[in-house]
């Protein structure tokens, strides 16, 4: 089997493992016995799997630093003994047991609110967090408050979008320096919600990124938050129109460029060990 040869030829070096499995019946250790035999050398692990009811990484994984887990079935995942694990990406992962408290970087994609909140409540040492919630779920989520005392960078997205304030109202993040959020997550009163969120956390934001479609002009954000030195927008501003104006716009089509698009923009990147990405986002010169 190729995995056996590869595992043997790698000697004693740390391993980066990427497993894509469509099997619903057999446990992964039975499908890839050679890889699991060498789990003590795993450093980076990516699993994109259909699994049975429980997938357990049994035994210590002493070198593992990063886990990227995508599950396509309602199964439980357990990984308990990974003392070096600091970074995790979860997608469609409804039930995972991990050493949450030791994580410093966490990305949660396409999860439900009821699964997301208990995880955040346990990850008290996070420095970077990227959360995308796509459903409230069937069960009423626990609305207990969540304090993340070391969190410096937060990327937040939620659908239904207008429920985004529900999570923000629960969070206290005193060390937050960078916030990226879709305005439509708090579209009922974007500036009001952000003002309350910042005041409650007593944080000193350095970068505020408003992404996707906006109905609040960038100048309004600058006036509302003069203490924030850097703003970033992705040039999607739609001025609220009256019913008569909206009808005219519909008939004319989208011939006019958005006024934000016509302005020159500088690029900036957010660096550092906090897990923030190096992707560039258009930003206004102050």
CSV table of C-alpha atoms in Angstrom, one decimal:
chain,number,residue,atom,x,y,z
A,1,UNK,CA,0.0,0.0,0.0
A,2,UNK,CA,1.4,3.4,-0.9
A,3,UNK,CA,0.8,4.9,2.5
A,4,UNK,CA,2.9,2.1,4.1
A,5,UNK,CA,5.8,2.8,1.8
A,6,UNK,CA,5.6,6.5,2.2
A,7,UNK,CA,5.5,6.2,6.0
A,8,UNK,CA,8.5,3.9,6.1
A,9,UNK,CA,10.5,6.1,3.7
A,10,UNK,CA,9.9,9.2,5.8
A,11,UNK,CA,12.2,7.9,8.5
A,12,UNK,CA,11.8,9.7,11.8
A,13,UNK,CA,10.7,13.1,10.3
A,14,UNK,CA,7.5,14.8,11.4
A,15,UNK,CA,4.6,14.1,9.0
A,16,UNK,CA,2.0,16.2,7.3
A,17,UNK,CA,-1.1,14.0,6.8
A,18,UNK,CA,-4.0,14.7,4.4
A,19,UNK,CA,-6.7,12.1,4.4
A,20,UNK,CA,-9.8,12.3,2.1
A,21,UNK,CA,-12.1,9.3,2.7
A,22,UNK,CA,-15.6,8.6,1.4
A,23,UNK,CA,-16.1,5.4,3.4
A,24,UNK,CA,-19.1,5.3,5.8
A,25,UNK,CA,-18.5,1.9,7.2
A,26,UNK,CA,-14.9,1.3,8.2
A,27,UNK,CA,-13.0,3.3,10.9
A,28,UNK,CA,-10.1,5.3,9.4
A,29,UNK,CA,-7.5,3.4,11.4
A,30,UNK,CA,-8.6,0.3,9.5
A,31,UNK,CA,-8.5,2.0,6.1
A,32,UNK,CA,-5.0,3.6,6.7
A,33,UNK,CA,-3.3,1.4,9.3
A,34,UNK,CA,0.2,2.5,8.4
A,35,UNK,CA,-0.6,6.2,8.8
A,36,UNK,CA,-2.2,5.7,12.2
A,37,UNK,CA,0.7,3.5,13.3
A,38,UNK,CA,2.9,6.6,12.9
A,39,UNK,CA,0.6,9.1,14.6
A,40,UNK,CA,3.4,10.0,17.0
A,41,UNK,CA,5.1,11.8,14.1
A,42,UNK,CA,2.0,13.7,12.9
A,43,UNK,CA,2.7,17.5,12.9
A,44,UNK,CA,-0.1,18.7,10.6
A,45,UNK,CA,-3.3,16.7,10.1
A,46,UNK,CA,-6.1,17.3,7.5
A,47,UNK,CA,-9.2,15.1,7.6
A,48,UNK,CA,-12.0,15.4,5.0
A,49,UNK,CA,-14.1,12.4,5.8
A,50,UNK,CA,-17.3,10.6,6.0
A,51,UNK,CA,-17.0,8.6,9.2
A,52,UNK,CA,-18.9,6.2,11.4
A,53,UNK,CA,-20.6,7.4,14.5
A,54,UNK,CA,-17.3,8.0,16.4
A,55,UNK,CA,-13.8,8.8,15.1
A,56,UNK,CA,-11.3,8.6,17.9
A,57,UNK,CA,-7.6,9.3,17.6
A,58,UNK,CA,-6.7,6.9,20.3
A,59,UNK,CA,-3.4,7.5,22.1
A,60,UNK,CA,-0.9,10.5,22.2
A,61,UNK,CA,-0.1,12.6,19.2
A,62,UNK,CA,2.8,14.5,20.7
A,63,UNK,CA,4.0,16.6,17.7
A,64,UNK,CA,0.6,17.7,16.3
A,65,UNK,CA,0.4,21.4,15.9
A,66,UNK,CA,-2.5,22.0,13.5
A,67,UNK,CA,-5.7,20.1,12.8
A,68,UNK,CA,-8.0,20.8,9.8
A,69,UNK,CA,-11.2,18.7,10.2
A,70,UNK,CA,-14.2,18.5,7.8
A,71,UNK,CA,-16.9,16.0,8.6
A,72,UNK,CA,-19.7,15.1,6.2
A,73,UNK,CA,-21.8,13.1,8.7
A,74,UNK,CA,-23.2,13.6,12.2
A,75,UNK,CA,-20.3,11.8,13.9
A,76,UNK,CA,-18.3,12.5,17.0
A,77,UNK,CA,-14.6,13.3,16.7
A,78,UNK,CA,-12.2,12.8,19.7
A,79,UNK,CA,-8.6,13.9,20.0
A,80,UNK,CA,-7.6,14.4,23.6
A,81,UNK,CA,-3.8,13.8,23.9
A,82,UNK,CA,-2.1,16.4,21.7
A,83,UNK,CA,0.0,18.7,23.9
A,84,UNK,CA,1.4,20.8,21.1
A,85,UNK,CA,-1.9,21.4,19.3
A,86,UNK,CA,-2.5,25.2,19.0
A,87,UNK,CA,-4.4,25.7,15.7
A,88,UNK,CA,-7.7,24.1,14.6
A,89,UNK,CA,-10.0,24.5,11.6
A,90,UNK,CA,-13.5,22.9,11.8
A,91,UNK,CA,-15.9,22.6,9.0
A,92,UNK,CA,-19.3,20.8,9.3
A,93,UNK,CA,-18.0,19.4,12.6
A,94,UNK,CA,-21.0,19.2,14.8
A,95,UNK,CA,-19.4,17.3,17.7
A,96,UNK,CA,-15.7,17.4,18.4
A,97,UNK,CA,-13.8,16.7,21.6
A,98,UNK,CA,-10.4,18.5,21.6
A,99,UNK,CA,-8.1,20.1,24.1
A,100,UNK,CA,-9.9,23.4,23.6
A,101,UNK,CA,-8.2,25.4,26.3
A,102,UNK,CA,-4.7,25.1,24.8
A,103,UNK,CA,-5.8,26.5,21.4
A,104,UNK,CA,-4.6,29.9,20.3
A,105,UNK,CA,-6.1,29.9,16.7
A,106,UNK,CA,-9.5,28.6,15.8
A,107,UNK,CA,-11.5,28.7,12.6
A,108,UNK,CA,-15.1,27.5,12.6
A,109,UNK,CA,-16.9,27.2,9.2
A,110,UNK,CA,-20.5,26.4,8.4
A,111,UNK,CA,-21.6,25.4,11.9
A,112,UNK,CA,-24.7,26.0,13.9
A,113,UNK,CA,-25.0,28.5,16.7
A,114,UNK,CA,-25.8,25.8,19.3
A,115,UNK,CA,-22.5,24.0,18.6
A,116,UNK,CA,-20.4,27.1,18.2
A,117,UNK,CA,-21.1,28.8,21.5
A,118,UNK,CA,-20.0,25.9,23.8
A,119,UNK,CA,-16.8,25.6,21.9
A,120,UNK,CA,-16.0,29.3,22.2
A,121,UNK,CA,-16.7,29.1,25.9
A,122,UNK,CA,-13.9,26.6,26.3
A,123,UNK,CA,-11.3,28.2,24.1
A,124,UNK,CA,-10.2,30.8,26.7
A,125,UNK,CA,-6.7,31.2,25.3
A,126,UNK,CA,-7.6,32.1,21.8
A,127,UNK,CA,-5.6,34.9,20.1
A,128,UNK,CA,-7.2,34.5,16.6
A,129,UNK,CA,-10.7,33.4,15.9
A,130,UNK,CA,-12.7,33.2,12.6
A,131,UNK,CA,-16.3,32.1,13.0
A,132,UNK,CA,-18.9,31.5,10.3
A,133,UNK,CA,-22.3,30.4,11.6
A,134,UNK,CA,-24.7,29.3,8.9
A,135,UNK,CA,-27.7,28.2,11.1
A,136,UNK,CA,-29.3,28.8,14.4
A,137,UNK,CA,-30.1,25.1,14.7
A,138,UNK,CA,-33.1,23.3,16.1
A,139,UNK,CA,-32.2,23.7,19.8
A,140,UNK,CA,-32.3,27.0,21.6
A,141,UNK,CA,-28.6,27.7,22.2
A,142,UNK,CA,-27.1,28.5,25.6
A,143,UNK,CA,-26.9,32.3,25.9
A,144,UNK,CA,-24.3,32.4,28.7
A,145,UNK,CA,-21.7,35.1,28.4
A,146,UNK,CA,-18.3,34.3,26.9
A,147,UNK,CA,-15.0,36.0,27.8
A,148,UNK,CA,-12.0,35.5,25.6
A,149,UNK,CA,-9.3,37.5,27.5
A,150,UNK,CA,-6.5,37.1,25.0
A,151,UNK,CA,-8.3,37.4,21.7
A,152,UNK,CA,-6.6,40.0,19.4
A,153,UNK,CA,-8.2,39.2,16.0
A,154,UNK,CA,-11.9,38.3,15.3
A,155,UNK,CA,-13.4,37.5,11.9
A,156,UNK,CA,-17.2,37.1,12.2
A,157,UNK,CA,-19.9,36.1,9.8
A,158,UNK,CA,-23.4,34.8,10.5
A,159,UNK,CA,-26.5,33.7,8.6
A,160,UNK,CA,-29.3,34.6,9.3
A,161,UNK,CA,-27.3,37.8,9.1
A,162,UNK,CA,-29.5,39.9,11.4
A,163,UNK,CA,-28.8,37.6,14.3
A,164,UNK,CA,-25.1,38.4,14.4
A,165,UNK,CA,-25.7,40.8,17.3
A,166,UNK,CA,-26.8,37.9,19.4
A,167,UNK,CA,-23.2,36.5,19.5
A,168,UNK,CA,-21.6,39.9,19.8
A,169,UNK,CA,-23.8,40.7,22.9
A,170,UNK,CA,-22.4,37.6,24.5
A,171,UNK,CA,-18.7,38.2,23.9
A,172,UNK,CA,-16.3,40.1,26.0
A,173,UNK,CA,-12.9,40.6,24.3
A,174,UNK,CA,-10.7,43.1,26.2
A,175,UNK,CA,-7.5,42.5,24.1
A,176,UNK,CA,-9.2,42.8,20.7
A,177,UNK,CA,-7.2,44.8,18.2
A,178,UNK,CA,-8.7,43.7,14.8
A,179,UNK,CA,-12.4,43.1,14.0
A,180,UNK,CA,-13.6,42.0,10.6
A,181,UNK,CA,-17.4,41.8,10.2
A,182,UNK,CA,-20.1,41.8,7.6
A,183,UNK,CA,-22.3,44.8,8.1
A,184,UNK,CA,-25.4,42.8,7.4
A,185,UNK,CA,-24.7,40.7,10.5
A,186,UNK,CA,-25.7,43.8,12.5
A,187,UNK,CA,-27.7,45.6,9.9
A,188,UNK,CA,-30.4,46.9,12.2
A,189,UNK,CA,-28.0,49.3,13.8
A,190,UNK,CA,-24.4,48.7,12.7
A,191,UNK,CA,-22.8,51.6,14.5
A,192,UNK,CA,-24.9,51.2,17.6
A,193,UNK,CA,-24.1,47.5,18.0
A,194,UNK,CA,-20.4,48.1,17.4
A,195,UNK,CA,-20.3,51.0,19.9
A,196,UNK,CA,-21.9,48.8,22.5
A,197,UNK,CA,-19.6,45.9,21.7
A,198,UNK,CA,-16.5,47.9,22.0
A,199,UNK,CA,-17.6,49.7,25.1
A,200,UNK,CA,-18.6,46.5,26.9
A,201,UNK,CA,-15.2,44.9,26.2
A,202,UNK,CA,-13.2,48.0,26.9
A,203,UNK,CA,-11.0,47.0,23.9
A,204,UNK,CA,-8.9,49.3,21.9
A,205,UNK,CA,-9.4,48.4,18.3
A,206,UNK,CA,-6.6,49.2,15.8
A,207,UNK,CA,-8.3,47.9,12.7
A,208,UNK,CA,-12.0,47.7,11.8
A,209,UNK,CA,-12.8,45.9,8.5
A,210,UNK,CA,-16.4,46.1,7.2
A,211,UNK,CA,-16.8,43.6,4.4
A,212,UNK,CA,-19.4,42.8,1.8
A,213,UNK,CA,-22.4,45.0,1.1
A,214,UNK,CA,-22.8,48.2,3.2
A,215,UNK,CA,-25.6,50.7,3.7
A,216,UNK,CA,-23.5,52.9,6.1
A,217,UNK,CA,-21.0,55.2,4.4
A,218,UNK,CA,-17.4,54.8,5.4
A,219,UNK,CA,-17.2,58.4,6.7
A,220,UNK,CA,-20.0,57.6,9.2
A,221,UNK,CA,-17.8,54.8,10.7
A,222,UNK,CA,-14.8,57.2,10.9
A,223,UNK,CA,-16.9,59.8,12.7
A,224,UNK,CA,-18.4,57.2,15.1
A,225,UNK,CA,-15.0,55.7,16.0
A,226,UNK,CA,-12.3,58.4,15.9
A,227,UNK,CA,-10.0,56.4,18.1
A,228,UNK,CA,-9.6,53.5,15.5
A,229,UNK,CA,-6.6,54.4,13.3
A,230,UNK,CA,-7.2,51.9,10.4
A,231,UNK,CA,-10.4,51.1,8.5
A,232,UNK,CA,-10.9,48.8,5.6
A,233,UNK,CA,-13.8,48.5,3.2
A,234,UNK,CA,-14.3,46.3,0.2
A,235,UNK,CA,-15.9,49.0,-1.9
A,236,UNK,CA,-19.5,47.8,-1.7
A,237,UNK,CA,-21.6,50.7,-0.6
A,238,UNK,CA,-25.3,50.9,-1.4
A,239,UNK,CA,-27.0,54.1,-0.4
A,240,UNK,CA,-30.5,53.5,0.9
A,241,UNK,CA,-33.0,54.8,-1.6
A,242,UNK,CA,-36.7,55.7,-1.4
A,243,UNK,CA,-39.2,53.5,-3.2
A,244,UNK,CA,-39.3,55.8,-6.1
A,245,UNK,CA,-35.5,56.0,-6.4
A,246,UNK,CA,-35.3,52.2,-6.1
A,247,UNK,CA,-37.8,51.8,-8.9
A,248,UNK,CA,-35.7,54.1,-11.2
A,249,UNK,CA,-32.5,52.2,-10.3
A,250,UNK,CA,-34.1,48.9,-11.1
A,251,UNK,CA,-35.1,50.2,-14.6
A,252,UNK,CA,-31.7,51.7,-15.3
A,253,UNK,CA,-29.6,48.8,-14.2
A,254,UNK,CA,-26.2,49.0,-12.6
A,255,UNK,CA,-24.5,51.3,-15.0
A,256,UNK,CA,-23.1,53.7,-12.4
A,257,UNK,CA,-20.1,52.6,-10.4
A,258,UNK,CA,-20.3,52.7,-6.7
A,259,UNK,CA,-18.8,55.9,-5.4
A,260,UNK,CA,-16.4,53.8,-3.2
A,261,UNK,CA,-15.1,52.1,-6.3
A,262,UNK,CA,-14.0,55.4,-7.8
A,263,UNK,CA,-11.7,56.3,-4.8
A,264,UNK,CA,-8.1,55.2,-4.8
A,265,UNK,CA,-7.3,52.7,-2.1
A,266,UNK,CA,-4.1,51.5,-0.5
A,267,UNK,CA,-3.4,47.9,0.4
A,268,UNK,CA,-2.4,46.6,3.8
A,269,UNK,CA,-1.9,43.3,5.3
A,270,UNK,CA,-2.3,42.1,8.9
A,271,UNK,CA,0.7,40.1,10.0
A,272,UNK,CA,1.9,38.5,13.2
A,273,UNK,CA,1.6,35.2,15.0
A,274,UNK,CA,-2.0,35.6,16.0
A,275,UNK,CA,-3.1,33.6,12.9
A,276,UNK,CA,-4.4,36.6,10.9
A,277,UNK,CA,-4.2,36.2,7.2
A,278,UNK,CA,-1.8,38.0,4.9
A,279,UNK,CA,-4.5,38.6,2.3
A,280,UNK,CA,-4.8,42.2,1.2
A,281,UNK,CA,-7.9,44.3,1.5
A,282,UNK,CA,-8.6,47.6,0.0
A,283,UNK,CA,-8.4,50.5,2.5
A,284,UNK,CA,-8.8,54.2,2.4
A,285,UNK,CA,-5.9,56.5,3.0
A,286,UNK,CA,-6.6,58.5,6.2
